[in-house]
CSV table of C-alpha atoms and ligand atoms in Angstrom, one decimal:
chain,number,residue,atom,x,y,z
A,22,MET,CA,-13.7,-16.9,-13.2
A,23,THR,CA,-11.9,-19.3,-15.6
A,24,GLU,CA,-8.2,-19.1,-16.1
A,25,ALA,CA,-8.7,-17.9,-19.6
A,26,GLU,CA,-11.0,-15.0,-18.5
A,27,ALA,CA,-8.5,-14.1,-15.8
A,28,GLN,CA,-5.7,-14.1,-18.3
A,29,GLN,CA,-7.7,-11.9,-20.6
A,30,ARG,CA,-8.1,-9.4,-17.9
A,31,GLY,CA,-4.5,-9.6,-17.0
A,32,GLY,CA,-5.3,-11.4,-13.7
A,33,TYR,CA,-7.9,-8.8,-12.8
A,34,ALA,CA,-10.8,-10.3,-10.8
A,35,GLU,CA,-13.9,-8.3,-10.1
A,36,ASP,CA,-14.9,-10.6,-7.2
A,37,VAL,CA,-13.8,-9.6,-3.7
A,38,SER,CA,-15.6,-12.4,-1.9
A,39,ALA,CA,-13.7,-14.0,1.0
A,40,GLU,CA,-13.3,-17.1,-1.1
A,41,ARG,CA,-11.8,-15.3,-4.1
A,42,LEU,CA,-9.5,-13.2,-1.8
A,43,ALA,CA,-8.4,-16.4,-0.2
A,44,GLU,CA,-7.4,-17.9,-3.6
A,45,ILE,CA,-5.4,-14.8,-4.2
A,46,GLY,CA,-3.8,-14.9,-0.7
A,47,LEU,CA,-5.6,-11.9,0.8
A,48,ARG,CA,-8.1,-11.4,3.6
A,49,CYS,CA,-10.2,-8.3,4.3
A,50,GLU,CA,-12.1,-7.9,7.6
A,51,VAL,CA,-14.2,-4.9,8.5
A,52,ASP,CA,-15.0,-4.3,12.1
A,53,GLY,CA,-17.0,-1.1,12.5
A,54,GLU,CA,-14.8,1.9,11.4
A,55,ILE,CA,-11.6,-0.3,10.9
A,56,ALA,CA,-10.9,-2.4,7.9
A,57,THR,CA,-7.9,-4.8,8.1
A,58,ILE,CA,-6.4,-6.1,4.9
A,59,THR,CA,-4.0,-9.1,5.4
A,60,LEU,CA,-1.6,-10.4,2.9
A,61,ASP,CA,-2.1,-14.0,3.6
A,62,ARG,CA,0.4,-16.2,1.7
A,63,PRO,CA,3.0,-16.6,4.5
A,64,ASP,CA,4.5,-19.7,3.0
A,65,LYS,CA,5.5,-17.6,0.0
A,66,ARG,CA,6.4,-14.6,2.2
A,67,ASN,CA,3.2,-12.8,1.0
A,68,ALA,CA,4.6,-12.4,-2.6
A,69,GLN,CA,2.3,-10.3,-4.7
A,70,THR,CA,0.8,-10.8,-8.1
A,71,PHE,CA,-1.3,-8.8,-10.5
A,72,ALA,CA,-4.3,-10.5,-8.9
A,73,THR,CA,-3.2,-9.2,-5.5
A,74,TRP,CA,-3.2,-5.6,-6.9
A,75,SER,CA,-6.4,-6.0,-8.7
A,76,ALA,CA,-8.1,-7.3,-5.6
A,77,LEU,CA,-6.6,-4.5,-3.5
A,78,ALA,CA,-8.2,-2.0,-5.9
A,79,ARG,CA,-11.6,-3.8,-5.7
A,80,ILE,CA,-11.4,-3.8,-1.9
A,81,GLY,CA,-10.8,0.0,-2.1
A,82,GLU,CA,-13.8,0.4,-4.4
A,83,SER,CA,-16.1,-1.6,-2.3
A,84,LEU,CA,-14.9,-0.3,1.1
A,85,PRO,CA,-18.0,0.4,3.4
A,86,GLU,CA,-18.5,4.1,3.9
A,87,GLN,CA,-18.2,3.9,7.7
A,88,VAL,CA,-14.6,2.8,7.5
A,89,ARG,CA,-12.1,5.5,8.7
A,90,VAL,CA,-9.0,3.4,9.3
A,91,VAL,CA,-7.5,0.8,7.0
A,92,VAL,CA,-4.8,-1.4,8.4
A,93,VAL,CA,-2.5,-3.3,5.9
A,94,LYS,CA,-0.6,-6.2,7.4
A,95,GLY,CA,1.1,-9.4,6.4
A,96,GLU,CA,0.7,-12.9,7.9
A,97,GLY,CA,3.9,-14.7,9.0
A,98,PRO,CA,7.5,-13.7,9.2
A,99,SER,CA,7.5,-11.1,6.4
A,100,PHE,CA,5.2,-8.3,5.5
A,101,SER,CA,5.8,-9.0,1.9
A,102,ALA,CA,8.7,-10.3,-0.2
A,103,GLY,CA,7.5,-8.2,-3.2
A,104,ILE,CA,6.4,-9.3,-6.6
A,105,ASP,CA,6.0,-13.0,-7.2
A,106,LEU,CA,9.3,-14.1,-8.7
A,107,ARG,CA,7.4,-16.5,-11.0
A,108,MET,CA,6.8,-13.3,-13.1
A,109,PHE,CA,10.4,-13.5,-14.2
A,110,THR,CA,10.1,-17.1,-15.5
A,111,PRO,CA,8.7,-18.1,-18.9
A,112,GLU,CA,5.8,-19.9,-17.3
A,113,GLY,CA,4.8,-16.9,-15.2
A,114,VAL,CA,2.0,-17.0,-12.6
A,115,PRO,CA,-0.9,-19.3,-13.7
A,116,GLY,CA,-3.7,-17.2,-15.2
A,117,GLN,CA,-1.6,-14.0,-15.1
A,118,GLY,CA,1.2,-14.5,-17.5
A,119,SER,CA,4.8,-13.4,-17.0
A,120,PHE,CA,6.9,-10.3,-17.8
A,121,SER,CA,7.9,-11.9,-21.1
A,122,SER,CA,4.3,-12.5,-22.1
A,123,ALA,CA,3.3,-9.0,-20.9
A,124,VAL,CA,5.7,-7.2,-23.3
A,125,LYS,CA,3.9,-8.9,-26.2
A,126,ILE,CA,0.5,-7.3,-25.4
A,127,GLY,CA,1.3,-3.9,-26.9
A,128,ASP,CA,2.4,-0.6,-25.3
A,129,ALA,CA,-1.1,0.8,-24.6
A,130,GLU,CA,-2.4,-2.3,-23.0
A,131,PHE,CA,0.8,-2.8,-21.0
A,132,GLU,CA,0.6,0.7,-19.7
A,133,GLN,CA,-3.0,0.2,-18.8
A,134,ARG,CA,-2.1,-3.0,-16.9
A,135,ILE,CA,0.5,-1.0,-14.9
A,136,ARG,CA,-2.1,1.7,-14.1
A,137,GLN,CA,-4.5,-1.0,-13.0
A,138,ALA,CA,-1.9,-2.4,-10.7
A,139,GLN,CA,-1.2,1.0,-9.3
A,140,ALA,CA,-4.9,1.5,-8.5
A,141,GLY,CA,-4.5,-1.2,-5.9
A,142,PHE,CA,-2.1,1.2,-4.0
A,143,LEU,CA,-3.4,4.7,-4.8
A,144,TRP,CA,-6.7,4.4,-3.0
A,145,LEU,CA,-4.9,4.0,0.4
A,146,ARG,CA,-4.3,7.8,0.3
A,147,ARG,CA,-7.9,8.8,0.1
A,148,PRO,CA,-8.8,11.6,2.5
A,149,GLU,CA,-11.8,9.6,3.8
A,150,ILE,CA,-9.5,7.1,5.4
A,151,VAL,CA,-6.1,6.9,7.2
A,152,SER,CA,-4.1,3.8,6.2
A,153,ILE,CA,-1.6,2.2,8.5
A,154,ALA,CA,0.9,-0.4,7.3
A,155,ALA,CA,1.9,-2.8,10.1
A,156,VAL,CA,5.2,-4.0,8.9
A,157,GLN,CA,7.3,-6.8,10.3
A,158,GLY,CA,10.3,-8.6,8.7
A,159,HIS,CA,11.0,-8.2,5.0
A,160,ALA,CA,9.2,-5.5,3.0
A,161,ILE,CA,10.9,-5.9,-0.3
A,162,GLY,CA,10.1,-4.2,-3.7
A,163,ALA,CA,6.3,-4.2,-4.1
A,164,GLY,CA,6.2,-5.0,-0.3
A,165,PHE,CA,8.1,-1.8,0.5
A,166,GLN,CA,5.9,0.1,-2.0
A,167,LEU,CA,2.7,-1.2,-0.4
A,168,ALA,CA,4.0,0.1,3.0
A,169,LEU,CA,4.8,3.4,1.3
A,170,ALA,CA,1.3,3.6,-0.1
A,171,CYS,CA,-0.1,3.9,3.4
A,172,ASP,CA,-0.3,7.1,5.3
A,173,LEU,CA,1.5,5.7,8.4
A,174,ARG,CA,4.0,2.9,9.0
A,175,ILE,CA,4.2,1.2,12.4
A,176,VAL,CA,7.0,-1.3,12.3
A,177,ALA,CA,8.4,-4.2,14.3
A,178,ASP,CA,12.0,-4.0,15.4
A,179,ASP,CA,12.9,-6.8,12.8
A,180,VAL,CA,11.7,-4.7,9.8
A,181,ALA,CA,13.9,-4.8,6.7
A,182,PHE,CA,12.8,-2.5,3.9
A,183,CYS,CA,14.5,-3.0,0.6
A,184,MET,CA,13.7,-1.4,-2.8
A,185,LYS,CA,15.1,-4.2,-4.8
A,186,GLU,CA,13.7,-3.2,-8.2
A,187,PRO,CA,16.9,-1.5,-9.6
A,188,ALA,CA,18.9,-4.6,-8.7
A,189,LEU,CA,16.6,-6.7,-10.8
A,190,GLY,CA,16.7,-4.2,-13.8
A,191,LEU,CA,13.3,-2.6,-12.9
A,192,VAL,CA,12.1,0.7,-11.5
A,193,PRO,CA,9.7,1.0,-8.6
A,194,ASP,CA,6.5,1.6,-10.4
A,195,LEU,CA,3.8,0.8,-7.8
A,196,THR,CA,3.4,4.4,-6.6
A,197,GLY,CA,6.3,4.2,-4.2
A,198,THR,CA,8.8,6.8,-5.5
A,199,LYS,CA,6.9,9.9,-4.6
A,200,PRO,CA,6.1,9.0,-1.0
A,201,LEU,CA,9.6,7.8,-0.5
A,202,VAL,CA,11.1,11.1,-1.7
A,203,GLU,CA,8.6,13.0,0.4
A,204,LEU,CA,9.4,11.0,3.5
A,205,VAL,CA,13.1,10.8,3.4
A,206,GLY,CA,14.3,13.4,0.8
A,207,LEU,CA,15.8,13.0,-2.6
A,208,ALA,CA,19.4,12.1,-1.6
A,209,LYS,CA,18.3,9.4,0.9
A,210,ALA,CA,15.8,8.0,-1.7
A,211,ILE,CA,18.5,7.8,-4.3
A,212,ASP,CA,20.8,6.0,-1.8
A,213,ILE,CA,18.1,3.5,-0.8
A,214,CYS,CA,16.8,2.7,-4.3
A,215,LEU,CA,20.0,2.8,-6.3
A,216,THR,CA,21.9,0.6,-3.9
A,217,ALA,CA,18.9,-1.7,-3.2
A,218,ARG,CA,20.3,-1.8,0.4
A,219,THR,CA,18.2,-2.8,3.4
A,220,VAL,CA,16.9,-0.2,5.8
A,221,HIS,CA,16.4,-1.6,9.3
A,222,ALA,CA,14.2,-0.4,12.1
A,223,ASP,CA,16.6,2.2,13.7
A,224,GLU,CA,17.3,3.9,10.4
A,225,ALA,CA,13.6,3.7,9.3
A,226,MET,CA,12.7,5.6,12.5
A,227,ARG,CA,15.5,8.1,12.1
A,228,ILE,CA,14.8,9.0,8.5
A,229,GLY,CA,11.0,9.2,8.9
A,230,LEU,CA,10.0,6.0,7.1
A,231,ALA,CA,8.4,4.7,10.3
A,232,GLU,CA,6.2,6.5,12.8
A,233,LYS,CA,6.9,4.0,15.5
A,234,VAL,CA,9.1,1.0,16.2
A,235,VAL,CA,7.9,-1.7,18.6
A,236,ALA,CA,8.9,-5.2,19.6
A,237,ARG,CA,7.6,-7.8,17.2
A,238,GLY,CA,5.1,-9.1,19.7
A,239,ASP,CA,3.7,-5.6,20.3
A,240,LEU,CA,3.0,-4.7,16.7
A,241,SER,CA,-0.7,-5.6,16.6
A,242,GLN,CA,-1.4,-3.7,19.8
A,243,ALA,CA,0.5,-0.7,18.7
A,244,VAL,CA,-1.6,-0.6,15.5
A,245,ARG,CA,-4.8,-1.0,17.5
A,246,ASP,CA,-3.8,1.9,19.7
A,247,LYS,CA,-3.0,4.1,16.8
A,248,ALA,CA,-6.3,3.3,15.2
A,249,ALA,CA,-8.1,4.1,18.4
A,250,GLU,CA,-6.3,7.5,18.6
A,251,LEU,CA,-7.2,8.2,15.0
A,252,LEU,CA,-10.9,7.4,15.6
A,253,SER,CA,-11.0,9.7,18.6
A,254,THR,CA,-11.1,12.9,16.4
A,255,ASN,CA,-14.1,14.2,14.5
A,256,ARG,CA,-14.6,12.3,11.3
A,257,ASP,CA,-15.4,15.2,9.0
A,258,ALA,CA,-12.7,17.4,10.5
A,259,ALA,CA,-10.2,14.5,10.0
A,260,VAL,CA,-11.2,14.2,6.3
A,261,ALA,CA,-10.9,17.9,5.7
A,262,THR,CA,-7.6,18.2,7.6
A,263,LYS,CA,-6.1,15.3,5.6
A,264,ARG,CA,-7.2,16.9,2.4
A,265,LEU,CA,-5.5,20.1,3.5
A,266,LEU,CA,-2.3,18.4,4.6
A,267,GLN,CA,-2.1,16.4,1.3
A,268,GLY,CA,-2.4,19.6,-0.7
A,269,ALA,CA,0.0,21.6,1.3
A,270,ARG,CA,3.2,20.7,-0.6
A,271,SER,CA,1.9,21.7,-4.0
A,272,ARG,CA,0.4,25.0,-2.8
A,273,THR,CA,2.0,28.3,-1.9
A,274,LEU,CA,1.5,29.6,1.7
A,275,GLU,CA,-1.0,32.0,0.3
A,276,GLU,CA,-2.9,29.3,-1.6
A,277,GLN,CA,-2.8,27.0,1.4
A,278,SER,CA,-4.2,29.7,3.7
A,279,VAL,CA,-7.1,30.2,1.3
A,280,ALA,CA,-7.7,26.4,1.3
A,281,GLU,CA,-7.6,26.4,5.1
A,282,GLY,CA,-10.2,29.2,5.2
A,283,LEU,CA,-12.5,27.4,2.8
A,284,GLU,CA,-12.4,24.1,4.7
A,285,GLN,CA,-12.9,25.9,8.0
A,286,ALA,CA,-15.9,27.8,6.7
A,287,ALA,CA,-17.5,24.5,5.7
A,288,ARG,CA,-16.7,23.0,9.1
A,289,ILE,CA,-18.1,25.9,11.1
A,290,LYS,CA,-21.2,25.9,9.0
A,291,ALA,CA,-21.6,22.2,9.6
A,292,LEU,CA,-21.0,22.6,13.4
A,293,PHE,CA,-23.3,25.6,13.8
A,294,PRO,CA,-26.1,25.2,11.3
B,302,ACO,N1,8.0,-14.6,-5.0
B,302,ACO,C1,7.7,-15.9,-5.0
B,302,ACO,N2,8.0,-16.7,-3.9
B,302,ACO,C2,8.8,-16.2,-3.0
B,302,ACO,C3,9.2,-14.8,-3.0
B,302,ACO,C4,8.8,-14.0,-4.0
B,302,ACO,N3,9.1,-12.7,-4.1
B,302,ACO,N4,9.9,-14.6,-1.8
B,302,ACO,C5,9.9,-15.8,-1.2
B,302,ACO,N5,9.3,-16.7,-1.8
B,302,ACO,C6,9.1,-18.1,-1.4
B,302,ACO,C7,10.3,-18.9,-1.6
B,302,ACO,O1,10.6,-19.4,-2.9
B,302,ACO,C8,10.1,-20.1,-0.6
B,302,ACO,O2,9.2,-21.0,-1.2
B,302,ACO,P1,9.4,-22.6,-1.0
B,302,ACO,O3,9.3,-22.8,0.4
B,302,ACO,O4,8.3,-23.2,-1.9
B,302,ACO,O5,10.8,-22.9,-1.5
B,302,ACO,C9,9.3,-19.4,0.5
B,302,ACO,O6,8.7,-18.2,-0.1
B,302,ACO,C10,10.1,-19.0,1.7
B,302,ACO,O7,11.2,-18.2,1.2
B,302,ACO,P2,12.6,-18.3,1.9
B,302,ACO,O8,13.6,-17.5,1.0
B,302,ACO,O9,12.9,-19.6,2.3
B,302,ACO,O10,12.3,-17.4,3.2
B,302,ACO,P3,13.3,-16.6,4.1
B,302,ACO,O11,12.5,-16.1,5.3
B,302,ACO,O12,14.6,-17.3,4.4
B,302,ACO,O13,13.7,-15.3,3.2
B,302,ACO,C11,13.2,-13.4,1.8
B,302,ACO,C12,12.7,-14.3,2.9
B,302,ACO,C13,14.5,-12.6,2.3
B,302,ACO,C14,12.1,-12.4,1.6
B,302,ACO,C15,13.6,-14.2,0.6
B,302,ACO,O14,12.5,-15.1,0.3
B,302,ACO,C16,13.7,-13.4,-0.7
B,302,ACO,O15,14.8,-12.7,-0.8
B,302,ACO,N6,12.7,-13.3,-1.6
B,302,ACO,C17,12.8,-12.7,-2.8
B,302,ACO,C18,12.7,-11.1,-2.7
B,302,ACO,C19,12.6,-10.4,-4.0
B,302,ACO,O16,13.6,-10.4,-4.8
B,302,ACO,N7,11.5,-9.9,-4.4
B,302,ACO,C20,11.2,-9.1,-5.6
B,302,ACO,C21,11.4,-7.7,-5.3
B,302,ACO,S1,11.2,-6.6,-6.8
B,302,ACO,C22,9.5,-6.2,-6.8
B,302,ACO,O17,8.8,-6.5,-5.9
B,302,ACO,C23,9.0,-5.5,-8.0
């Protein structure tokens, strides 16, 4: 794709070939039922661009059906230092513009662009998969939100979560606010976001941001172990159960009981045809 074409699409590339992903600073490897997405720009601490989010969305769309677990990880010392700070400069990110050019494109198009960026995060909650963020070092801004977009977070003991957006005059808009509030509660979410302070491993574990904290060198193995545990249950039951759990908060107990019954009837019919 030419730079002009990419610019026209707001940095959105359709192509998720390994070569195109490498240009963007991403890798995606599928091994049987496990897909591993790696942010692979360690020299820039895995800073993210609109092209990153577009490619994440395309990966989600083209994920092979057999995949049940998606691991999201970052190469190098940091999981991700968040949005590429070149977005704040007049020059912006080559082919993708800058914040100052983005405000000139008109409200509707701008909102559309944000929704396209969010699509890169939202698919990680699909019932058909369980997503695990393997987080080491800094997870700042968009990096924190990418970790929040996953179902589970397994973290290294050097993890440093920071919702830096309010310090930069922005709001977290990459789908992170809802999972953050649901995980840690409103008061703690206000504290974390409105101070833009860093949450380290002990606190992350204590407040429910992390499922597990391990030594940095043990992170990959801990994620592999969790993936194996997740794959040990029945696939269709896992999908139906995740659907139920995801809907539980918005339903009354009565409604949830009805939903459980419907899912169970379908399961029993499938198991005993
Ligand atoms: N965007 C672009 N480049 C970045 C970013 C970023 N967000 N973060 C780091 N880099 C680059 C640095 O410019 C540097 O590049 P260089 O070697 O060409 O000079 C390289 O990555 C290494 O960065 P250091 O700061 O040297 O690495 P260190 O490990 O000491 O610090 C840290 C890492 C804490 C993440 C620091 O780089 C940092 O604070 N980055 C900015 C974080 C930020 O404000 N992100 C935006 C959040 S808001 C949002 O995401 C919407």
